[in-house]
mmCIF file of C-alpha atoms in Angstrom:
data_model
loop_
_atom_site.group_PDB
_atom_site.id
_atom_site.type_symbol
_atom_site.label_atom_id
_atom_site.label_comp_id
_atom_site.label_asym_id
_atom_site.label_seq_id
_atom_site.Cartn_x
_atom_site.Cartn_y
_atom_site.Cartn_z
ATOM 1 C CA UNK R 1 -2.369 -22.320 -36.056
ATOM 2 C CA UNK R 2 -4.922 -19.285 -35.238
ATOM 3 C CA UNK R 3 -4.036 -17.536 -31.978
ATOM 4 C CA UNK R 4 -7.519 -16.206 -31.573
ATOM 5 C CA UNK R 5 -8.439 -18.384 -28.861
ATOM 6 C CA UNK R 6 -9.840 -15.844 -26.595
ATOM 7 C CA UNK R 7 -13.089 -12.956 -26.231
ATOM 8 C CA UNK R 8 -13.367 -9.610 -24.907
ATOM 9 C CA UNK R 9 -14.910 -10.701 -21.953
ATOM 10 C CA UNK R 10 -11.722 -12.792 -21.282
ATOM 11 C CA UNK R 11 -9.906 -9.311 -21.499
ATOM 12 C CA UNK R 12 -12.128 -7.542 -19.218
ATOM 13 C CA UNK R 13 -11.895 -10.364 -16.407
ATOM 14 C CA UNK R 14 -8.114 -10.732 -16.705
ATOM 15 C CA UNK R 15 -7.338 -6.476 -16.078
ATOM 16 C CA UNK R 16 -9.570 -6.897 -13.030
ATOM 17 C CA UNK R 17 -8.373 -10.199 -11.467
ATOM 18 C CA UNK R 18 -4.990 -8.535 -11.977
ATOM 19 C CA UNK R 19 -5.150 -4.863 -11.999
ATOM 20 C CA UNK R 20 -7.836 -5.109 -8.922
ATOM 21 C CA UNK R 21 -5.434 -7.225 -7.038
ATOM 22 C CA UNK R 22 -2.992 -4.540 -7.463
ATOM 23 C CA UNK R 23 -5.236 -1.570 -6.678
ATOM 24 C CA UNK R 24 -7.437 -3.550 -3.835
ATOM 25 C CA UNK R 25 -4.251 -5.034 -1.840
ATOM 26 C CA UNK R 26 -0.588 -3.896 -2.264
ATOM 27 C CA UNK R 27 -1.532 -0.083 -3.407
ATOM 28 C CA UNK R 28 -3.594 0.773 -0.001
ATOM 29 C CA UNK R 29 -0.954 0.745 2.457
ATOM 30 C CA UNK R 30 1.004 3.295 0.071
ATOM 31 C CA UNK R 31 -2.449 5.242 -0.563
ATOM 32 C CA UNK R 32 -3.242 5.222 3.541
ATOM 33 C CA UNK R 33 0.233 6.791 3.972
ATOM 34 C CA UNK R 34 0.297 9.162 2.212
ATOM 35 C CA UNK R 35 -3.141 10.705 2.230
ATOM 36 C CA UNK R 36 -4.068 9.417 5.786
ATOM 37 C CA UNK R 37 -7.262 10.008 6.553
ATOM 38 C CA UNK R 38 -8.438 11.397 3.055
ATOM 39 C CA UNK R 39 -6.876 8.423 1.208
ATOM 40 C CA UNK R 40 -10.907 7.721 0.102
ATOM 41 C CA UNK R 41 -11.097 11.511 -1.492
ATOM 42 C CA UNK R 42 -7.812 10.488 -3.437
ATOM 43 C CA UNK R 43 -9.270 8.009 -5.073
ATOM 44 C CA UNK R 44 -12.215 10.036 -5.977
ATOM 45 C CA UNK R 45 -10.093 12.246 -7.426
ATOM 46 C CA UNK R 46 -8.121 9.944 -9.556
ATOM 47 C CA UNK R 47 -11.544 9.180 -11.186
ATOM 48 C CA UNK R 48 -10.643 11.764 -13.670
ATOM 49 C CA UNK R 49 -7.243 10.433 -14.636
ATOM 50 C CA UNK R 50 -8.351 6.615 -14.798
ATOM 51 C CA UNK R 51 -10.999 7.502 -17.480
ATOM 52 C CA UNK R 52 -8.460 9.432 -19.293
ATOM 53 C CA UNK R 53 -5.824 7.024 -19.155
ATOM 54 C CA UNK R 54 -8.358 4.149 -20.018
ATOM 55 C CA UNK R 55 -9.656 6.097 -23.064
ATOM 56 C CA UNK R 56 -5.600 6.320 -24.361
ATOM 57 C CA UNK R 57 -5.117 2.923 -24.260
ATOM 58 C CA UNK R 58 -8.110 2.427 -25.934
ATOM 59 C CA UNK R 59 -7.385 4.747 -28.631
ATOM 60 C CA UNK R 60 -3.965 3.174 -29.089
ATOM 61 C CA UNK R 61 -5.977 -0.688 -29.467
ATOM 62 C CA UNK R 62 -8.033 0.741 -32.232
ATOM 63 C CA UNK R 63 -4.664 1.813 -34.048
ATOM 64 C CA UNK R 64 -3.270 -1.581 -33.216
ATOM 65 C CA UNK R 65 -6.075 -3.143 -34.891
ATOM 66 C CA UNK R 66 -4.694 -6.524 -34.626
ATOM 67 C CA UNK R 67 -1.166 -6.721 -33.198
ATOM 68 C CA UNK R 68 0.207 -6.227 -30.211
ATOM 69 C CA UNK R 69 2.275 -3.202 -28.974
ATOM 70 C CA UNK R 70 5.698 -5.038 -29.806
ATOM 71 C CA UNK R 71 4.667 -5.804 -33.188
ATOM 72 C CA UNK R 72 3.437 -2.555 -33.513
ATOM 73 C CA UNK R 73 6.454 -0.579 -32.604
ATOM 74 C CA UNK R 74 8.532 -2.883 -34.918
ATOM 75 C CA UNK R 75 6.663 -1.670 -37.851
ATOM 76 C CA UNK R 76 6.338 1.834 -37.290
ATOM 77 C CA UNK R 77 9.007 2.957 -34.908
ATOM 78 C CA UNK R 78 12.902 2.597 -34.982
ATOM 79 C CA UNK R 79 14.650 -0.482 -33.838
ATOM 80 C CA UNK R 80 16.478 1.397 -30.864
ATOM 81 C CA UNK R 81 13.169 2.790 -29.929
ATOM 82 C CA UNK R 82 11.528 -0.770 -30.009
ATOM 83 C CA UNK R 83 14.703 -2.695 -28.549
ATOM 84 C CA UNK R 84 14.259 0.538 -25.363
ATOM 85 C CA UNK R 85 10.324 -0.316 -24.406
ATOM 86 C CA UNK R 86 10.513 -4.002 -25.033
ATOM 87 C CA UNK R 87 13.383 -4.311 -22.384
ATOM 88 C CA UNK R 88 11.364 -1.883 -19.960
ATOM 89 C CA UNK R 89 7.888 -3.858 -20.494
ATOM 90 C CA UNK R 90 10.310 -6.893 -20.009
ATOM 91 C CA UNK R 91 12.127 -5.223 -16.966
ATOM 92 C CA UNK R 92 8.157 -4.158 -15.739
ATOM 93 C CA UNK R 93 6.716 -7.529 -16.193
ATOM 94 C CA UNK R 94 9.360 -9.276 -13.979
ATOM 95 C CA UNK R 95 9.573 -7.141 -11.032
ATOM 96 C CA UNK R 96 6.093 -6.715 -11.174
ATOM 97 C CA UNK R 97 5.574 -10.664 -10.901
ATOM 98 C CA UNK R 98 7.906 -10.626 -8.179
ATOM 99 C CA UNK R 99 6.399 -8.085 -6.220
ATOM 100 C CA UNK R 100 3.635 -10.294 -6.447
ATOM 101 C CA UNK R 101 5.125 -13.526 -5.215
ATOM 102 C CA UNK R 102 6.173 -11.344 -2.358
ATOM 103 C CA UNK R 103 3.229 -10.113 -1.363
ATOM 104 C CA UNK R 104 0.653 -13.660 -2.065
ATOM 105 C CA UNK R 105 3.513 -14.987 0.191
ATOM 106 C CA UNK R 106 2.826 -12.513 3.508
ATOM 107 C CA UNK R 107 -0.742 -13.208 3.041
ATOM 108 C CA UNK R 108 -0.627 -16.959 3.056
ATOM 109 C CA UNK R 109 1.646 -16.555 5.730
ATOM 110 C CA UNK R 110 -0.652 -14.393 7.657
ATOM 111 C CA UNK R 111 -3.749 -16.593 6.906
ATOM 112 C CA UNK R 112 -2.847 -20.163 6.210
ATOM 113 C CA UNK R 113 0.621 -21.151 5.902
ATOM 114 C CA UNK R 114 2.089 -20.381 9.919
ATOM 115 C CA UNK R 115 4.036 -23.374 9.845
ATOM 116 C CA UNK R 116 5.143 -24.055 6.468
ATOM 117 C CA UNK R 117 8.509 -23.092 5.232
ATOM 118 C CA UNK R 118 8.428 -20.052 2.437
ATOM 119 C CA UNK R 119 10.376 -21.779 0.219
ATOM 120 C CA UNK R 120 7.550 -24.338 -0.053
ATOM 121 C CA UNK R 121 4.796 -21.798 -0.707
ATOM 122 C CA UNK R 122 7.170 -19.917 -3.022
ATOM 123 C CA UNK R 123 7.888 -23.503 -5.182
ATOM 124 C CA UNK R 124 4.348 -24.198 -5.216
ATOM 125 C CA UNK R 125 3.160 -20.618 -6.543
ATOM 126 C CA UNK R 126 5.949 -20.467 -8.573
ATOM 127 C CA UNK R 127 4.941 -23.801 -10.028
ATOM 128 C CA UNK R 128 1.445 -23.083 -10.361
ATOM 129 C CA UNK R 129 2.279 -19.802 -12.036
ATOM 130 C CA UNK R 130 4.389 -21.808 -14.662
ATOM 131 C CA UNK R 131 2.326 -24.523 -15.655
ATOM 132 C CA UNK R 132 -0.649 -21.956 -16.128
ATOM 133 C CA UNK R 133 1.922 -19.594 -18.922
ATOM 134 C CA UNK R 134 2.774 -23.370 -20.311
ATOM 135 C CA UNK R 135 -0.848 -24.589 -21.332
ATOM 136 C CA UNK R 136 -1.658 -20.828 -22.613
ATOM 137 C CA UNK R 137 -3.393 -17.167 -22.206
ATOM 138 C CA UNK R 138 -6.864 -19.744 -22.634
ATOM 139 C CA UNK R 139 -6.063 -21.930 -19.728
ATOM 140 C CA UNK R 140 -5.256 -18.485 -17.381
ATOM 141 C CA UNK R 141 -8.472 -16.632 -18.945
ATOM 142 C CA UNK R 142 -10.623 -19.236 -18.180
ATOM 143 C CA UNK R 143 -8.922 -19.892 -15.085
ATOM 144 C CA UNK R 144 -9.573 -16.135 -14.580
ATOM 145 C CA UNK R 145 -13.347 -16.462 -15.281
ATOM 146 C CA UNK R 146 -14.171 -19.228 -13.100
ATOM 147 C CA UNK R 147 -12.526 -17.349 -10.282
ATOM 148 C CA UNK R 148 -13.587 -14.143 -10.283
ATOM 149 C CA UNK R 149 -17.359 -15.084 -8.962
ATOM 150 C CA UNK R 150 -15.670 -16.961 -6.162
ATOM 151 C CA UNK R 151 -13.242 -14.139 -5.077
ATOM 152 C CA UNK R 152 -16.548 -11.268 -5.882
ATOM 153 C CA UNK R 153 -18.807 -13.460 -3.575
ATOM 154 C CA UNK R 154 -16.147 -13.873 -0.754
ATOM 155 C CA UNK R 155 -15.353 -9.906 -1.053
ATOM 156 C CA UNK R 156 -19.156 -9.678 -0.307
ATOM 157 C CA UNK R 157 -19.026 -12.040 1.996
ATOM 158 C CA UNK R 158 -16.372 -10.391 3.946
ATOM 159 C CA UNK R 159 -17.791 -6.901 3.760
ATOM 160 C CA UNK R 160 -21.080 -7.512 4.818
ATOM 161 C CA UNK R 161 -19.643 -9.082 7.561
ATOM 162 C CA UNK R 162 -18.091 -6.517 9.128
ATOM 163 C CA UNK R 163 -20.804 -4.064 8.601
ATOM 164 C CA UNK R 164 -21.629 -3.516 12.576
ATOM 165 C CA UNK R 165 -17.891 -3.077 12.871
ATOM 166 C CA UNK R 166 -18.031 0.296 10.199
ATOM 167 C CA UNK R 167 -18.028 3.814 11.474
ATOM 168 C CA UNK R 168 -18.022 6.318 8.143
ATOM 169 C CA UNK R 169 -17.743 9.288 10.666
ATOM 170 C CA UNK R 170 -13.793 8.533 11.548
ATOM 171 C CA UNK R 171 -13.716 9.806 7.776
ATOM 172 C CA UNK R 172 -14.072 13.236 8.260
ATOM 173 C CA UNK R 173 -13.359 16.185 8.613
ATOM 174 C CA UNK R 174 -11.707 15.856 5.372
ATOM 175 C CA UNK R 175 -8.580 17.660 4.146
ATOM 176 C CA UNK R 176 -7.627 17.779 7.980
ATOM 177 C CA UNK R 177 -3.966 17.909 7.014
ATOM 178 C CA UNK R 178 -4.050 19.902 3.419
ATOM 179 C CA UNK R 179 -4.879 19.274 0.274
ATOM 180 C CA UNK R 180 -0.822 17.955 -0.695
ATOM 181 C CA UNK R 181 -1.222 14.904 0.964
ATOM 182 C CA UNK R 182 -4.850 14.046 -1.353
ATOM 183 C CA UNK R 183 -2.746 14.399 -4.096
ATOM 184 C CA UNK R 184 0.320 12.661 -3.331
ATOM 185 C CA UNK R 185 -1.952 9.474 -2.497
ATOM 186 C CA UNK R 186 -3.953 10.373 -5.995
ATOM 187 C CA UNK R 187 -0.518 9.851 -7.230
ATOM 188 C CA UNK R 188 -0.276 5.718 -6.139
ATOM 189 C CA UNK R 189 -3.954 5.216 -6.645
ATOM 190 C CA UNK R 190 -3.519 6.698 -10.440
ATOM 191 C CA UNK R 191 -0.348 4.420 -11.072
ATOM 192 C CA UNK R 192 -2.077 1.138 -10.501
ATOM 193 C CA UNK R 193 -4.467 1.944 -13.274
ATOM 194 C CA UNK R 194 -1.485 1.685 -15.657
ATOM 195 C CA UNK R 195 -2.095 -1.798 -15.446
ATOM 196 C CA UNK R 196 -4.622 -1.786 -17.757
ATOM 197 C CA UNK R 197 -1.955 -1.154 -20.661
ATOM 198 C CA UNK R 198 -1.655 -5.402 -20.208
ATOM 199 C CA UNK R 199 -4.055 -6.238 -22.584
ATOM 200 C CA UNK R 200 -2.236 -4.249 -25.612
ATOM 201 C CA UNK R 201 -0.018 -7.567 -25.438
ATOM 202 C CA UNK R 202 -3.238 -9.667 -25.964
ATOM 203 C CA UNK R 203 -4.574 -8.354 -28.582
ATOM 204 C CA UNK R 204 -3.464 -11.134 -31.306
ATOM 205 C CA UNK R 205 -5.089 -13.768 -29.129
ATOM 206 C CA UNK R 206 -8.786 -12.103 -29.187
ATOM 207 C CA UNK R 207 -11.460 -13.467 -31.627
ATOM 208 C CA UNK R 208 -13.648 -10.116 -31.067
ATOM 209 C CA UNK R 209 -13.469 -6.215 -30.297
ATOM 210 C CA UNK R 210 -12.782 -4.404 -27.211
ATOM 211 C CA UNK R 211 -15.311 -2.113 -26.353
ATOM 212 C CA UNK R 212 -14.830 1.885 -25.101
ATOM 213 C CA UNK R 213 -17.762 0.946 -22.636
ATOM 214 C CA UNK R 214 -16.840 -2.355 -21.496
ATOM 215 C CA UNK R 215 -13.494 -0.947 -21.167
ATOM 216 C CA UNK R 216 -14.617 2.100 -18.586
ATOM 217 C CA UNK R 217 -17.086 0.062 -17.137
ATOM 218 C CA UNK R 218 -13.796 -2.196 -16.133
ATOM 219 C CA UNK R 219 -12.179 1.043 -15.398
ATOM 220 C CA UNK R 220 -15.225 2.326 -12.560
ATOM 221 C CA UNK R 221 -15.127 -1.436 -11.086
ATOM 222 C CA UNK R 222 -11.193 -0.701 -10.354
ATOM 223 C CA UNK R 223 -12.273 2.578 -8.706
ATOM 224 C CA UNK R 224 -14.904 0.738 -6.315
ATOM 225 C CA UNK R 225 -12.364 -1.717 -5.939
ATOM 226 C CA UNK R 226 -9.678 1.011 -4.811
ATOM 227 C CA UNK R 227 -12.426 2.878 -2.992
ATOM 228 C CA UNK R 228 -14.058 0.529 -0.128
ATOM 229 C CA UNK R 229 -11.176 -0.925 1.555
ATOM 230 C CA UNK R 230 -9.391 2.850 1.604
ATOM 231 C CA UNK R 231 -12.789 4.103 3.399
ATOM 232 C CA UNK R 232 -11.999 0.917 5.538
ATOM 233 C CA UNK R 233 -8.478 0.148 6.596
ATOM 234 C CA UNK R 234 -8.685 4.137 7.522
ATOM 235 C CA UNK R 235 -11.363 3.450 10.006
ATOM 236 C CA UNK R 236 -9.448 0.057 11.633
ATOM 237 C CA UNK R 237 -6.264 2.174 11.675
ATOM 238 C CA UNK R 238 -8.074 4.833 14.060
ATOM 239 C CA UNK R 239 -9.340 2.156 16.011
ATOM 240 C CA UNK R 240 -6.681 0.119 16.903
ATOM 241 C CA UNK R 241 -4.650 3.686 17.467
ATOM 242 C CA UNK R 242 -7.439 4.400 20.326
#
């Protein structure tokens, strides 16, 4: 049966449905806390590091060629080695999904869901999640493709909306506090762009190449992604503190 059942483009939509989820919504509290007030100059600064880390996974896909990492190692490292990272991408993949369920669960709560026990909405995304991994990395990529317009108009939607409500001068003066604080927050805003090592596990399923310039392309959209709401959960936290 040939696994190549999905493109590049596929690949590009899935890191920013899930990376940007992780870098637009559960990093920014961390980011905020740590950096405060110049939590947008972190992520600035972490420009550098996301193109480098981007360009390192690339190089390591080209090496690939067509396997994934696990495969990979098998081949050309030692079983110990491989038996080490396959458990800690295993142990990464779980609590990462479970940080997740956590998380989709206090905003459904917070939006949605007031009344509705959690182990309902737990079952239900649990469920959802399940049946999705069941009918295959086609059904979630297309899944992934017809969503992503919906969630990019909404974001729109949403920002545009609160544009009388935006003050960009409650962002400076900048480095108010130091310059240890920028780069503690550079520190969380850097690790969600780890993410993007994902797709090395995909790899067997794509019909065409990855591209360097698709792939940083991908790479500045996680940026912007990380970028606005910093610049704007700062301002609403010196608002409501007034």
């Amino acid at each position: 049966m040939d696994q190549k059942v999905i493109q590049a483009l596929h690949i590009y939509v899935l890191i920013i449905m899930n990376t940007g989820f992780m870098v637009h919504v559960l990093l920014l509290p961390n980011i905020l806390s740590a950096s405060q007030r110049d939590g947008w100059i972190s992520v600035i600064i972490s420009v550098v590091p996301c193109i480098v880390w981007t360009l390192f996974i690339f190089y390591i896909y080209k090496k690939l060629d067509t396997e994934d990492i696990i495969s990979f190692l098998k081949k050309w490292s030692t079983p110990f080695v491989t038996y080490i990272l396959t458990i800690a991408f295993g142990l990464y993949f779980i609590i990462n999904a479970f940080i997740t369920v956590k998380f989709t669960l206090i905003w459904a709560k917070a939006n949605y869901t007031h009344d509705i026990p959690n182990i309902v909405v737990v079952s239900l995304f649990t469920f959802i999640c399940i049946f999705a991994s069941y009918k295959g990395i086609r059904t979630i990529s297309t899944l992934a493709l017809l969503f992503l317009p919906v969630v990019t108009i909404l974001g729109i939607f949403v920002g545009l909306g609160n544009t009388s409500n935006k003050n960009y001068e409650l962002l400076f003066p900048i480095f108010e506090s130091g310059y240890r604080h920028t780069l503690n927050g550079m520190l969380y805003t850097s690790a969600g762009y780890l993410e993007i090592i994902v797709f090395l596990f995909l790899t067997p399923y794509l019909k065409n190449k990855i591209k360097a310039k698709w792939l940083l392309l991908v790479g500045i959209i996680l940026i912007m992604l990380t970028l606005g709401p910093s610049w704007e959960r700062w301002q609403n936290l010196v608002l409501w503190k007034r």
